[in-house]
PDB file of C-alpha atoms in Angstrom:
ATOM      1  CA  UNK H   1      74.374  -2.131 -59.212  1.00 26.00           C
ATOM      2  CA  UNK H   2      73.013  -0.455 -56.076  1.00 32.00           C
ATOM      3  CA  UNK H   3      69.316  -0.639 -55.210  1.00 34.00           C
ATOM      4  CA  UNK H   4      68.423  -1.094 -58.869  1.00 32.00           C
ATOM      5  CA  UNK H   5      70.692   1.701 -60.155  1.00 31.00           C
ATOM      6  CA  UNK H   6      73.714   1.058 -62.372  1.00 30.00           C
ATOM      7  CA  UNK H   7      76.684   3.211 -61.433  1.00 32.00           C
ATOM      8  CA  UNK H   8      80.254   3.579 -62.650  1.00 33.00           C
ATOM      9  CA  UNK H   9      82.547   4.074 -59.677  1.00 38.00           C
ATOM     10  CA  UNK H  10      86.289   4.709 -59.546  1.00 40.00           C
ATOM     11  CA  UNK H  11      88.400   4.897 -56.397  1.00 39.00           C
ATOM     12  CA  UNK H  12      91.654   6.858 -56.592  1.00 43.00           C
ATOM     13  CA  UNK H  13      94.448   5.860 -54.211  1.00 41.00           C
ATOM     14  CA  UNK H  14      97.934   7.395 -53.979  1.00 44.00           C
ATOM     15  CA  UNK H  15     100.341   4.582 -53.126  1.00 41.00           C
ATOM     16  CA  UNK H  16     104.130   4.495 -53.447  1.00 45.00           C
ATOM     17  CA  UNK H  17     104.131   7.583 -55.663  1.00 49.00           C
ATOM     18  CA  UNK H  18     101.618   6.159 -58.139  1.00 45.00           C
ATOM     19  CA  UNK H  19      97.936   6.727 -58.727  1.00 43.00           C
ATOM     20  CA  UNK H  20      95.892   3.539 -58.560  1.00 41.00           C
ATOM     21  CA  UNK H  21      92.524   3.662 -60.314  1.00 40.00           C
ATOM     22  CA  UNK H  22      90.478   0.924 -58.710  1.00 38.00           C
ATOM     23  CA  UNK H  23      87.164  -0.468 -59.861  1.00 38.00           C
ATOM     24  CA  UNK H  24      84.842  -0.250 -56.847  1.00 41.00           C
ATOM     25  CA  UNK H  25      81.514  -1.411 -58.214  1.00 44.00           C
ATOM     26  CA  UNK H  26      80.691  -3.559 -55.200  1.00 61.00           C
ATOM     27  CA  UNK H  27      81.208  -4.055 -51.530  1.00 73.00           C
ATOM     28  CA  UNK H  28      79.782  -6.671 -49.234  1.00 86.00           C
ATOM     29  CA  UNK H  29      79.563  -7.215 -45.489  1.00 91.00           C
ATOM     30  CA  UNK H  30      78.079  -9.891 -43.262  1.00 93.00           C
ATOM     31  CA  UNK H  31      76.399  -9.359 -39.896  1.00 95.00           C
ATOM     32  CA  UNK H  32      75.466 -11.281 -36.760  1.00 94.00           C
ATOM     33  CA  UNK H  33      72.801 -10.133 -34.298  1.00 94.00           C
ATOM     34  CA  UNK H  34      73.561 -11.002 -30.681  1.00 93.00           C
ATOM     35  CA  UNK H  35      70.096 -10.708 -29.209  1.00 87.00           C
ATOM     36  CA  UNK H  36      70.517 -13.063 -26.244  1.00 83.00           C
ATOM     37  CA  UNK H  37      73.651 -11.359 -24.879  1.00 80.00           C
ATOM     38  CA  UNK H  38      73.913  -8.089 -22.979  1.00 87.00           C
ATOM     39  CA  UNK H  39      77.312  -6.420 -22.826  1.00 93.00           C
ATOM     40  CA  UNK H  40      78.753  -2.975 -22.345  1.00 95.00           C
ATOM     41  CA  UNK H  41      79.818  -1.204 -25.533  1.00 97.00           C
ATOM     42  CA  UNK H  42      83.545  -1.975 -25.247  1.00 96.00           C
ATOM     43  CA  UNK H  43      82.865  -5.610 -24.346  1.00 97.00           C
ATOM     44  CA  UNK H  44      80.451  -5.906 -27.268  1.00 97.00           C
ATOM     45  CA  UNK H  45      83.049  -4.595 -29.701  1.00 97.00           C
ATOM     46  CA  UNK H  46      85.688  -6.873 -28.187  1.00 97.00           C
ATOM     47  CA  UNK H  47      83.408  -9.870 -28.681  1.00 96.00           C
ATOM     48  CA  UNK H  48      82.897  -8.855 -32.322  1.00 96.00           C
ATOM     49  CA  UNK H  49      86.680  -8.601 -32.746  1.00 96.00           C
ATOM     50  CA  UNK H  50      87.191 -12.138 -31.414  1.00 94.00           C
ATOM     51  CA  UNK H  51      84.854 -13.230 -34.215  1.00 93.00           C
ATOM     52  CA  UNK H  52      86.931 -11.291 -36.825  1.00 92.00           C
ATOM     53  CA  UNK H  53      84.590  -8.301 -36.949  1.00 95.00           C
ATOM     54  CA  UNK H  54      83.655  -5.062 -35.186  1.00 97.00           C
ATOM     55  CA  UNK H  55      80.458  -3.429 -34.039  1.00 98.00           C
ATOM     56  CA  UNK H  56      78.515  -2.466 -37.152  1.00 98.00           C
ATOM     57  CA  UNK H  57      79.330   0.743 -39.050  1.00 97.00           C
ATOM     58  CA  UNK H  58      76.398   1.956 -41.158  1.00 96.00           C
ATOM     59  CA  UNK H  59      77.941   4.416 -43.576  1.00 92.00           C
ATOM     60  CA  UNK H  60      75.227   4.552 -46.253  1.00 92.00           C
ATOM     61  CA  UNK H  61      71.434   4.896 -46.221  1.00 93.00           C
ATOM     62  CA  UNK H  62      71.089   1.538 -47.993  1.00 92.00           C
ATOM     63  CA  UNK H  63      73.149  -0.316 -45.391  1.00 94.00           C
ATOM     64  CA  UNK H  64      71.238   1.468 -42.614  1.00 96.00           C
ATOM     65  CA  UNK H  65      67.930   0.404 -44.153  1.00 94.00           C
ATOM     66  CA  UNK H  66      69.137  -3.192 -44.399  1.00 94.00           C
ATOM     67  CA  UNK H  67      70.115  -3.338 -40.708  1.00 96.00           C
ATOM     68  CA  UNK H  68      66.825  -1.679 -39.736  1.00 96.00           C
ATOM     69  CA  UNK H  69      64.840  -4.264 -41.695  1.00 95.00           C
ATOM     70  CA  UNK H  70      66.769  -7.125 -40.067  1.00 94.00           C
ATOM     71  CA  UNK H  71      66.168  -6.028 -36.468  1.00 95.00           C
ATOM     72  CA  UNK H  72      62.427  -5.813 -37.180  1.00 93.00           C
ATOM     73  CA  UNK H  73      62.520  -9.619 -37.456  1.00 91.00           C
ATOM     74  CA  UNK H  74      64.017 -10.086 -33.976  1.00 89.00           C
ATOM     75  CA  UNK H  75      62.423  -9.753 -30.553  1.00 81.00           C
ATOM     76  CA  UNK H  76      65.431  -9.547 -28.273  1.00 72.00           C
ATOM     77  CA  UNK H  77      65.150 -11.589 -25.094  1.00 70.00           C
ATOM     78  CA  UNK H  78      67.998  -9.571 -23.548  1.00 68.00           C
ATOM     79  CA  UNK H  79      66.366  -6.146 -23.850  1.00 71.00           C
ATOM     80  CA  UNK H  80      62.618  -5.527 -23.928  1.00 69.00           C
ATOM     81  CA  UNK H  81      63.205  -2.135 -25.581  1.00 74.00           C
ATOM     82  CA  UNK H  82      65.047  -3.794 -28.476  1.00 88.00           C
ATOM     83  CA  UNK H  83      67.920  -1.308 -28.426  1.00 94.00           C
ATOM     84  CA  UNK H  84      71.124  -2.586 -30.042  1.00 96.00           C
ATOM     85  CA  UNK H  85      74.673  -1.313 -29.643  1.00 97.00           C
ATOM     86  CA  UNK H  86      76.211  -0.165 -32.931  1.00 98.00           C
ATOM     87  CA  UNK H  87      79.783   0.950 -33.636  1.00 98.00           C
ATOM     88  CA  UNK H  88      79.206   4.677 -33.080  1.00 97.00           C
ATOM     89  CA  UNK H  89      80.650   6.701 -30.197  1.00 96.00           C
ATOM     90  CA  UNK H  90      82.163  10.023 -29.149  1.00 95.00           C
ATOM     91  CA  UNK H  91      84.277  11.340 -26.273  1.00 92.00           C
ATOM     92  CA  UNK H  92      82.428  13.551 -23.763  1.00 90.00           C
ATOM     93  CA  UNK H  93      84.965  16.371 -24.059  1.00 89.00           C
ATOM     94  CA  UNK H  94      84.320  16.460 -27.812  1.00 91.00           C
ATOM     95  CA  UNK H  95      80.524  16.491 -27.503  1.00 90.00           C
ATOM     96  CA  UNK H  96      80.542  19.193 -24.827  1.00 88.00           C
ATOM     97  CA  UNK H  97      82.090  21.640 -27.288  1.00 90.00           C
ATOM     98  CA  UNK H  98      78.636  22.057 -28.828  1.00 92.00           C
ATOM     99  CA  UNK H  99      75.475  23.608 -27.413  1.00 90.00           C
ATOM    100  CA  UNK H 100      72.715  23.290 -29.997  1.00 94.00           C
ATOM    101  CA  UNK H 101      71.095  19.951 -30.785  1.00 94.00           C
ATOM    102  CA  UNK H 102      71.911  20.336 -34.477  1.00 94.00           C
ATOM    103  CA  UNK H 103      75.600  20.896 -33.730  1.00 94.00           C
ATOM    104  CA  UNK H 104      75.700  17.913 -31.362  1.00 94.00           C
ATOM    105  CA  UNK H 105      74.305  15.716 -34.119  1.00 94.00           C
ATOM    106  CA  UNK H 106      77.044  16.913 -36.450  1.00 91.00           C
ATOM    107  CA  UNK H 107      79.821  16.568 -33.860  1.00 92.00           C
ATOM    108  CA  UNK H 108      82.667  14.125 -34.364  1.00 91.00           C
ATOM    109  CA  UNK H 109      80.730  10.888 -33.929  1.00 96.00           C
ATOM    110  CA  UNK H 110      82.965   8.080 -35.208  1.00 96.00           C
ATOM    111  CA  UNK H 111      82.245   4.580 -36.458  1.00 98.00           C
ATOM    112  CA  UNK H 112      84.461   1.643 -35.532  1.00 97.00           C
ATOM    113  CA  UNK H 113      85.515   1.673 -39.198  1.00 95.00           C
ATOM    114  CA  UNK H 114      87.184   5.054 -38.602  1.00 95.00           C
ATOM    115  CA  UNK H 115      84.655   6.968 -40.701  1.00 95.00           C
ATOM    116  CA  UNK H 116      82.636   9.890 -39.341  1.00 95.00           C
ATOM    117  CA  UNK H 117      78.857   9.877 -39.054  1.00 96.00           C
ATOM    118  CA  UNK H 118      77.396  11.609 -42.116  1.00 93.00           C
ATOM    119  CA  UNK H 119      73.739  10.541 -41.844  1.00 93.00           C
ATOM    120  CA  UNK H 120      72.275  12.934 -39.278  1.00 91.00           C
ATOM    121  CA  UNK H 121      68.582  12.324 -39.969  1.00 94.00           C
ATOM    122  CA  UNK H 122      68.385   9.119 -37.893  1.00 96.00           C
ATOM    123  CA  UNK H 123      68.509  10.614 -34.405  1.00 96.00           C
ATOM    124  CA  UNK H 124      65.500  10.186 -32.147  1.00 96.00           C
ATOM    125  CA  UNK H 125      63.715  13.310 -30.969  1.00 94.00           C
ATOM    126  CA  UNK H 126      65.900  15.476 -28.682  1.00 94.00           C
ATOM    127  CA  UNK H 127      68.848  13.130 -29.200  1.00 95.00           C
ATOM    128  CA  UNK H 128      71.723  13.102 -28.529  1.00 94.00           C
ATOM    129  CA  UNK H 129      70.977  14.427 -25.049  1.00 90.00           C
ATOM    130  CA  UNK H 130      74.346  13.479 -23.424  1.00 81.00           C
ATOM    131  CA  UNK H 131      72.746  13.063 -20.007  1.00 76.00           C
ATOM    132  CA  UNK H 132      75.213  12.176 -17.281  1.00 71.00           C
ATOM    133  CA  UNK H 133      78.887  13.070 -17.174  1.00 72.00           C
ATOM    134  CA  UNK H 134      80.347   9.937 -18.708  1.00 76.00           C
ATOM    135  CA  UNK H 135      83.800   9.813 -20.275  1.00 80.00           C
ATOM    136  CA  UNK H 136      82.305   8.573 -23.536  1.00 86.00           C
ATOM    137  CA  UNK H 137      78.894   8.352 -25.145  1.00 93.00           C
ATOM    138  CA  UNK H 138      77.898   5.351 -27.210  1.00 96.00           C
ATOM    139  CA  UNK H 139      74.937   4.797 -29.506  1.00 97.00           C
ATOM    140  CA  UNK H 140      72.133   2.257 -29.798  1.00 97.00           C
ATOM    141  CA  UNK H 141      69.741   1.712 -32.698  1.00 97.00           C
ATOM    142  CA  UNK H 142      66.113   1.124 -31.705  1.00 95.00           C
ATOM    143  CA  UNK H 143      63.851  -1.384 -33.383  1.00 94.00           C
ATOM    144  CA  UNK H 144      60.721   0.757 -33.174  1.00 91.00           C
ATOM    145  CA  UNK H 145      61.057   3.836 -30.982  1.00 89.00           C
ATOM    146  CA  UNK H 146      59.394   6.238 -30.823  1.00 86.00           C
ATOM    147  CA  UNK H 147      56.484   4.115 -32.033  1.00 88.00           C
ATOM    148  CA  UNK H 148      56.333   4.185 -35.803  1.00 88.00           C
ATOM    149  CA  UNK H 149      59.998   5.248 -36.115  1.00 91.00           C
ATOM    150  CA  UNK H 150      62.191   2.362 -37.236  1.00 94.00           C
ATOM    151  CA  UNK H 151      65.976   2.235 -36.892  1.00 96.00           C
ATOM    152  CA  UNK H 152      66.424   5.580 -35.128  1.00 97.00           C
ATOM    153  CA  UNK H 153      69.362   6.113 -32.758  1.00 97.00           C
ATOM    154  CA  UNK H 154      70.137   7.664 -29.375  1.00 95.00           C
ATOM    155  CA  UNK H 155      73.206   8.111 -27.194  1.00 94.00           C
ATOM    156  CA  UNK H 156      73.588   6.100 -23.982  1.00 93.00           C
ATOM    157  CA  UNK H 157      76.122   5.449 -21.264  1.00 93.00           C
ATOM    158  CA  UNK H 158      78.773   3.121 -22.708  1.00 94.00           C
ATOM    159  CA  UNK H 159      78.576   1.088 -19.485  1.00 93.00           C
ATOM    160  CA  UNK H 160      74.920   0.235 -20.028  1.00 92.00           C
ATOM    161  CA  UNK H 161      74.364  -3.293 -21.288  1.00 92.00           C
ATOM    162  CA  UNK H 162      72.589  -4.014 -24.564  1.00 93.00           C
ATOM    163  CA  UNK H 163      72.392  -6.618 -27.326  1.00 94.00           C
ATOM    164  CA  UNK H 164      74.709  -5.761 -30.212  1.00 96.00           C
ATOM    165  CA  UNK H 165      75.340  -6.152 -33.934  1.00 97.00           C
ATOM    166  CA  UNK H 166      78.676  -7.316 -35.381  1.00 96.00           C
ATOM    167  CA  UNK H 167      79.886  -6.630 -38.922  1.00 96.00           C
ATOM    168  CA  UNK H 168      82.446  -8.623 -40.927  1.00 94.00           C
ATOM    169  CA  UNK H 169      84.213  -7.476 -44.087  1.00 87.00           C
ATOM    170  CA  UNK H 170      84.048  -9.619 -47.194  1.00 76.00           C
ATOM    171  CA  UNK H 171      86.752 -12.277 -47.125  1.00 69.00           C
ATOM    172  CA  UNK H 172      86.997 -12.443 -43.324  1.00 71.00           C
ATOM    173  CA  UNK H 173      86.204 -15.790 -41.753  1.00 76.00           C
ATOM    174  CA  UNK H 174      83.379 -15.368 -39.261  1.00 81.00           C
ATOM    175  CA  UNK H 175      84.208 -17.154 -36.003  1.00 78.00           C
ATOM    176  CA  UNK H 176      80.708 -17.800 -34.727  1.00 77.00           C
ATOM    177  CA  UNK H 177      78.128 -20.549 -34.521  1.00 76.00           C
ATOM    178  CA  UNK H 178      75.478 -18.040 -35.601  1.00 79.00           C
ATOM    179  CA  UNK H 179      74.384 -17.882 -39.224  1.00 83.00           C
ATOM    180  CA  UNK H 180      75.449 -14.455 -40.529  1.00 88.00           C
ATOM    181  CA  UNK H 181      73.323 -12.511 -42.991  1.00 90.00           C
ATOM    182  CA  UNK H 182      75.045 -10.532 -45.732  1.00 90.00           C
ATOM    183  CA  UNK H 183      74.353  -7.424 -47.784  1.00 88.00           C
ATOM    184  CA  UNK H 184      75.967  -5.874 -50.847  1.00 86.00           C
ATOM    185  CA  UNK H 185      75.361  -2.586 -52.621  1.00 77.00           C
ATOM    186  CA  UNK H 186      75.833  -4.390 -55.948  1.00 71.00           C
ATOM    187  CA  UNK H 187      73.329  -7.226 -55.552  1.00 63.00           C
ATOM    188  CA  UNK H 188      69.723  -7.255 -56.684  1.00 57.00           C
ATOM    189  CA  UNK H 189      69.039  -9.538 -53.713  1.00 63.00           C
ATOM    190  CA  UNK H 190      68.152  -7.663 -50.546  1.00 69.00           C
ATOM    191  CA  UNK H 191      69.524 -10.404 -48.281  1.00 76.00           C
ATOM    192  CA  UNK H 192      72.477 -12.706 -48.991  1.00 78.00           C
ATOM    193  CA  UNK H 193      73.707 -15.804 -47.201  1.00 75.00           C
ATOM    194  CA  UNK H 194      77.330 -15.206 -48.211  1.00 76.00           C
ATOM    195  CA  UNK H 195      79.495 -12.570 -49.881  1.00 76.00           C
ATOM    196  CA  UNK H 196      80.569 -15.270 -52.351  1.00 69.00           C
ATOM    197  CA  UNK H 197      77.282 -14.510 -54.130  1.00 63.00           C
ATOM    198  CA  UNK H 198      78.783 -11.150 -55.138  1.00 56.00           C
ATOM    199  CA  UNK H 199      81.424 -10.839 -57.853  1.00 49.00           C
ATOM    200  CA  UNK H 200      83.813  -8.221 -56.439  1.00 43.00           C
ATOM    201  CA  UNK H 201      86.074  -6.745 -59.150  1.00 43.00           C
ATOM    202  CA  UNK H 202      89.834  -6.762 -58.556  1.00 40.00           C
ATOM    203  CA  UNK H 203      91.282  -5.107 -61.675  1.00 40.00           C
ATOM    204  CA  UNK H 204      93.667  -2.271 -60.889  1.00 41.00           C
ATOM    205  CA  UNK H 205      95.049   0.254 -63.393  1.00 39.00           C
ATOM    206  CA  UNK H 206      98.214   2.126 -62.425  1.00 42.00           C
ATOM    207  CA  UNK H 207      99.493   5.358 -63.885  1.00 40.00           C
ATOM    208  CA  UNK H 208     102.305   7.776 -63.053  1.00 40.00           C
ATOM    209  CA  UNK H 209     101.169  10.433 -65.554  1.00 39.00           C
ATOM    210  CA  UNK H 210      97.938  11.375 -67.273  1.00 38.00           C
ATOM    211  CA  UNK H 211      98.662   8.527 -69.689  1.00 39.00           C
ATOM    212  CA  UNK H 212      97.973   4.956 -68.582  1.00 32.00           C
ATOM    213  CA  UNK H 213     101.254   3.029 -68.459  1.00 36.00           C
ATOM    214  CA  UNK H 214     100.257  -0.468 -67.414  1.00 33.00           C
ATOM    215  CA  UNK H 215      97.427  -2.691 -66.296  1.00 37.00           C
ATOM    216  CA  UNK H 216      97.838  -5.054 -63.373  1.00 34.00           C
ATOM    217  CA  UNK H 217      95.493  -7.435 -61.608  1.00 35.00           C
ATOM    218  CA  UNK H 218      95.860  -7.520 -57.828  1.00 32.00           C
ATOM    219  CA  UNK H 219      93.923  -9.376 -55.104  1.00 34.00           C
ATOM    220  CA  UNK H 220      92.074  -6.315 -53.820  1.00 31.00           C
ATOM    221  CA  UNK H 221      89.246  -6.442 -51.290  1.00 31.00           C
ATOM    222  CA  UNK H 222      87.161  -3.526 -52.456  1.00 30.00           C
ATOM    223  CA  UNK H 223      85.179  -3.014 -49.251  1.00 29.00           C
ATOM    224  CA  UNK H 224      88.274  -2.534 -47.107  1.00 30.00           C
ATOM    225  CA  UNK H 225      89.676  -0.120 -49.688  1.00 28.00           C
ATOM    226  CA  UNK H 226      86.486   1.928 -49.724  1.00 31.00           C
ATOM    227  CA  UNK H 227      86.997   2.515 -46.018  1.00 32.00           C
ATOM    228  CA  UNK H 228      90.487   3.995 -46.495  1.00 29.00           C
ATOM    229  CA  UNK H 229      90.355   7.717 -45.782  1.00 31.00           C
ATOM    230  CA  UNK H 230      93.005   8.463 -48.415  1.00 32.00           C
ATOM    231  CA  UNK H 231      90.521   7.605 -51.155  1.00 31.00           C
ATOM    232  CA  UNK H 232      88.248   9.990 -53.012  1.00 32.00           C
ATOM    233  CA  UNK H 233      85.438   8.714 -55.198  1.00 34.00           C
ATOM    234  CA  UNK H 234      83.584   9.970 -58.224  1.00 36.00           C
ATOM    235  CA  UNK H 235      80.301   8.569 -59.470  1.00 40.00           C
ATOM    236  CA  UNK H 236      78.284   8.919 -62.632  1.00 40.00           C
ATOM    237  CA  UNK H 237      74.806   7.473 -63.024  1.00 38.00           C
TER     238      UNK H 237
END
């Protein structure tokens, strides 16, 4: 179940010479919003890692909309512009390969999860502008900028200091005194207090030919599997 739609989803993983057909109906993540701290991008991500997470990777429109809705509830005391570091960055030498704004938006921007940016409609006007000759460019998400535009992004110097958003995969213990908020693509609830509210399937079917040979149940964390680049997915509504 994702935003009211029922979908059948299979993930296909080649492992040890076998095809693993994995039920991937759900994934869940939790998030903390560090609005009273200001750190550089690398320090922000390091702080997230000490808490068993990383800077947030927003790989779907639904997850992006959830994060955008959450930051509307917060007036950061650390940054009057309410810009938040997210887990998106690029090396300067990579960005400078491109001249047009459209090509720069489609350049090799990478999330901390290892995935590439695929949602290119969230850039602010004339962004990314890659002003200044920094070694790397990092990205912030804005609460409401330009006015009336919610959750749009821009590139900044990675050494600037901003509040930041951490993300934690389902099953990871969150080392923080903050109360995390959680989101799942399979829940009818928009906001969760814990990923334990989501029933993540763990049944795995293995096959070495076109005929199914055996069925095995393994302790699989679906969300971490979905982020493995060796996986392709097919969906049917």
